[in-house]
Amino acid sequence: MISRARNGFPIVGIGGSAGGLEAFLELLKYLPADTGLAFVFVQHLDPLHESALTALLARGTSMPVCEARDGLRVEPNRVYVIPPGVQLRLAEGRLKVSPRRRDGRAAHSVDFFFESLAADQQERAIGVVLSGTAMDGTLGLEAIRAGGGVTFAQDASAKYDGMPRSAIAAGCVDLVMSPRQIAAELIRIAQHPSLAVQPRASAAEKPKAKSASLRSLATEEDTEDGFKKILRLLRNHCDVDFSLYKATTIRRRITRRLVLNKQTTLAGYATFLRGNEKELAALYSDVLINVTSFFRNADAFDALRRKVFPKLLAQRSRHEPVRIWVLGCSTGQEAYSIAMVFAEAVAREDRKPQLQIFATDLNEEVLRKGRAGLYPKSLVQEISPERLRRFFVEEEGGYRIDKTLRDQVVFARQNVMTDPPFSRMDLITCRNLLIYLEPELQKKILPAFHYALKPGGFLFLGASESIGQFAGLFAPADKKDKLFVKKAAPTPLFRLPLPPDRSGRLLPALAPTPPRRDLALSEERRGEFDAQREADRITIGQFGPPGVLIDAEGNVLQFRGATGAFLEQPSGKGSLNVLKLAREGLMLPLRAALNQARRGNKSVRREAVRPREAGGKTAVTLQVIPLRKLKEKCFLVLFAEADLPGTGQLRVKSPRLEPVPENRRAMANRLAALERELAETRDYLQSVQQQGEASSEELQASNEEVQSTNEELQSMNEELETSKEELESTNEELTTINDEMVSRNSELSRANADLVNLQTSLQTALLVLGRDLTVRRFTAPAEKIFNLVATDLGRGFGGLRHNLDAPQLERLLVEVIDTVTVREREVQDTAGRWYALVARPYLTLEKQVDGVVLILTDIDALKRSEWAIKAARDEAQAAVRTMPVPYLILRADRRIDSASELFYRHFHVTRVDTEGCLIYELGGGAWDFPALRELLEKILPEKGVLNGCEITHVFP
């Protein structure tokens, strides 16, 4: 068995839903970074969307905040956040992550984590339920409280009070406070001596630590004395001696009350308890650990329906009720669950017997709740809709058990340690009660259960309980679900260690009569019954023959009258077998009579049996009478003393020495007795031989089974060796993978650092948006253009107020993502400054579109230069067109670029025909341009004349 490792510091589980984030941020605001506590925040999240919860919480506290990962060890002074779409639990101080169920029902993530927190940390678990709707967290707080932890719920400051109100209504909340008050109380609890982490002493401090340990030894006696005082005060308050409970459990519950009441020592708490009735009642309720639920361990209830109830129904008449005793019933959920299963089991039966359930507990408060049968909705959330419709009635504040079921269950206060047990029970359920009692007390309670059950009755225990050494009293009916059936064996004498009452008298021993008014007779009938029983006892004692009542196996069920002359307890191990109790000389005749009575099922009588202790002078008459009309075969053995017939002496006649006739008759009787004794001895020896042979065969079979088991164990050992090698190989692979992961993590950190430095160094406005157009990254120049701050990460682009004159910008970005194309625009801001806008799709390594990258380049100076050049060009062109001489500008390819107005008029050509035309083709080729062609070919900047016009400039 692997021992559960527990942290040395408390872990605070915090659950919330709608409005829970704001409450948790307020809680973190008043928590310092060095409380010594670990915080796990379980929030209801959308499983299909990424969560920014971790980033939001990181800005609200100086403690490190991280998202929970599978296998992550919980450390103090840290905050862990549940990821979306998972169920989170705690095991051995580590967080475990598993996918949420997809059956359409509510996940109850808070309950799931709180229950694992309670099981793993026990008294070091703290549960807090903040704002939220529905009822998640109630069952989890119950588990934490039952394990010895402390529970909180948000007060009226909750934005949505569904979750806190459900927990408060269930009675599982210790403190109802605002987030600020909860923070202050958590700081105080973290400093409590029973929960605070003690630092390890250094080498220099070891002498001081040794002296401190000596002082602690001196205070151990005070601590133990304070513990005993608390138990005495509790016993005087409620008449229950909790010294018979497991000390570790009681100490854990007392420590919980110390923490809640700001007490640091048991002695101080004992002083605080003295005369404090309210706190005594609270401690009494805490110690009783009232934890239950409907259909707890549903498979076990299914086993009741399949294996127990059919057998109980088959062996009774219609008018004989089925009687069930539920111990430690708490608020009654288990008792009502059994009633529901029974109703379902008999639904198709023609004859439906009545059901009587006796639900007992020590706490009157929970019994009142059980009688009312009204439960909040949070406690019935696991019940199927069919059962909810059939067995419950919805009322304001919850659901009430149907009256038919409530009439079948009788609630009564009963102390199993001191009160007599019920009797004639068909089923006893004692689930998760024995685990809180000391082993010695368990050994005395189980025989009481055996007495209380009918022959063939069933005992129903919890998953962690067993019958221990009482395999002779109970046989397993279902080992998995802890169902046992009563064996036909004599009930051992049982007497519980009963405390004295207030007057100092010892309380009576366990009695076989029912303890409460629910089963008791009226005072008049009880007195009549006691008088009849006393008269029967006197009659049997004075006039009836002594005897014993035995079962089919010869075990004594009852001693009737003075049987000391015939039966005695042999030395060595005690036994109730009548053949082992029989005095010497009676065993063989008694055994023969029993065998004959078993075979013939009729009364058998043996006379003139002489015990050897009497010296052969007294005869004993044995009579074995089978008892009929019983479900189990029993026999009544009666003893009677009688004188030996014909005890005359042999008389000798001289000189012939012949015996007288009377001596011949005595010798014949003696010879017949010896022959009968010899026959009985032979029969006994033969049976012993047969038993020896049977034992030898059983031993041989057992030996073969042991050999087979040994071979199987060897095979399993080989398989384990192979598995060990495989695990070692897997471990090596995991080590390699871990090294690779460490290396990749370093590379990722370096790449991230490069990206951050590159982003900081860029002077270009750059904005990275997600597929849903939420802001992922931005550079410093983009902050001014888009009016961004650090908290805008994760904000939608539509909610930004930018300075650009681009009303269709968001639509442009959507088109980039949809079409996977690059879009470019020139835009102006509200100040008139120009930017070149480029929108590119954001592609992942798998070439999947996951957003858009928006780049803005400042082109205002370039734009203004372009405007200046264009203006200068327009001025030059205007000057050319108005020159007083024909003027022509040619391009490098000898095409006409432009000309003056005088040129057009002089050569009788139009602007349309001229611009862009080859100089050689001007005028349809009617002009002689040899000189121009020659000039152009030489590209000489010399003056020339063409058709009477002077050429002043030629531009290459």
Short mmCIF file of N, CA and C in Angstrom, two decimals, residues 548-551 593-605 623-630 632-638:
data_model
loop_
_atom_site.label_atom_id
_atom_site.label_comp_id
_atom_site.label_asym_id
_atom_site.label_seq_id
_atom_site.Cartn_x
_atom_site.Cartn_y
_atom_site.Cartn_z
N VAL A 548 -29.50 -28.67 27.74
CA VAL A 548 -28.94 -27.62 26.89
C VAL A 548 -29.68 -27.60 25.57
N LEU A 549 -29.73 -26.41 24.96
CA LEU A 549 -30.29 -26.25 23.62
C LEU A 549 -29.11 -26.07 22.67
N ILE A 550 -29.05 -26.95 21.65
CA ILE A 550 -27.91 -26.94 20.74
C ILE A 550 -28.42 -26.80 19.31
N ASP A 551 -27.50 -26.35 18.41
CA ASP A 551 -27.85 -26.24 16.99
C ASP A 551 -27.47 -27.52 16.28
N ALA A 593 -26.42 -40.80 20.46
CA ALA A 593 -27.82 -40.36 20.51
C ALA A 593 -28.06 -39.19 19.55
N LEU A 594 -27.11 -38.25 19.47
CA LEU A 594 -27.26 -37.13 18.56
C LEU A 594 -27.30 -37.59 17.10
N ASN A 595 -26.40 -38.50 16.74
CA ASN A 595 -26.40 -39.00 15.36
C ASN A 595 -27.71 -39.71 15.02
N GLN A 596 -28.22 -40.50 15.97
CA GLN A 596 -29.47 -41.21 15.73
C GLN A 596 -30.64 -40.23 15.62
N ALA A 597 -30.64 -39.20 16.44
CA ALA A 597 -31.71 -38.22 16.37
C ALA A 597 -31.65 -37.43 15.07
N ARG A 598 -30.44 -37.13 14.58
CA ARG A 598 -30.31 -36.42 13.30
C ARG A 598 -30.83 -37.28 12.15
N ARG A 599 -30.46 -38.56 12.16
CA ARG A 599 -30.87 -39.43 11.04
C ARG A 599 -32.37 -39.69 11.04
N GLY A 600 -32.94 -39.98 12.21
CA GLY A 600 -34.34 -40.33 12.26
C GLY A 600 -35.27 -39.17 12.54
N ASN A 601 -34.72 -38.01 12.90
CA ASN A 601 -35.53 -36.84 13.24
C ASN A 601 -36.60 -37.19 14.28
N LYS A 602 -36.16 -37.96 15.29
CA LYS A 602 -37.08 -38.33 16.37
C LYS A 602 -36.31 -38.36 17.67
N SER A 603 -37.06 -38.39 18.76
CA SER A 603 -36.44 -38.36 20.08
C SER A 603 -35.70 -39.67 20.35
N VAL A 604 -34.50 -39.57 20.96
CA VAL A 604 -33.66 -40.74 21.28
C VAL A 604 -33.32 -40.68 22.77
N ARG A 605 -33.41 -41.84 23.43
CA ARG A 605 -33.16 -41.91 24.87
C ARG A 605 -32.06 -42.93 25.15
N GLN A 623 -31.51 -37.78 26.95
CA GLN A 623 -32.60 -37.74 25.99
C GLN A 623 -32.34 -36.57 25.03
N VAL A 624 -32.32 -36.89 23.73
CA VAL A 624 -32.09 -35.90 22.68
C VAL A 624 -33.40 -35.74 21.91
N ILE A 625 -33.95 -34.50 21.89
CA ILE A 625 -35.26 -34.23 21.29
C ILE A 625 -35.07 -33.22 20.17
N PRO A 626 -35.36 -33.60 18.91
CA PRO A 626 -35.31 -32.62 17.81
C PRO A 626 -36.45 -31.60 17.94
N LEU A 627 -36.14 -30.34 17.68
CA LEU A 627 -37.15 -29.27 17.72
C LEU A 627 -37.65 -29.02 16.31
N ARG A 628 -38.93 -29.20 16.10
CA ARG A 628 -39.52 -29.06 14.77
C ARG A 628 -40.08 -27.64 14.59
N LYS A 629 -40.55 -27.36 13.36
CA LYS A 629 -41.17 -26.09 12.99
C LYS A 629 -40.21 -24.91 13.18
N LEU A 630 -38.93 -25.19 12.94
CA LEU A 630 -37.92 -24.13 12.98
C LEU A 630 -37.20 -24.06 11.64
N GLU A 632 -34.07 -23.40 11.24
CA GLU A 632 -32.79 -24.07 11.43
C GLU A 632 -32.98 -25.19 12.45
N LYS A 633 -32.39 -26.35 12.15
CA LYS A 633 -32.57 -27.53 13.00
C LYS A 633 -31.84 -27.33 14.33
N CYS A 634 -32.56 -27.57 15.43
CA CYS A 634 -32.00 -27.48 16.77
C CYS A 634 -32.44 -28.70 17.57
N PHE A 635 -31.71 -28.99 18.67
CA PHE A 635 -32.00 -30.15 19.51
C PHE A 635 -31.98 -29.72 20.97
N LEU A 636 -32.83 -30.37 21.74
CA LEU A 636 -32.86 -30.17 23.18
C LEU A 636 -32.31 -31.43 23.83
N VAL A 637 -31.22 -31.29 24.60
CA VAL A 637 -30.59 -32.42 25.29
C VAL A 637 -30.90 -32.31 26.77
N LEU A 638 -31.55 -33.35 27.34
CA LEU A 638 -31.93 -33.38 28.74
C LEU A 638 -31.12 -34.43 29.49
#
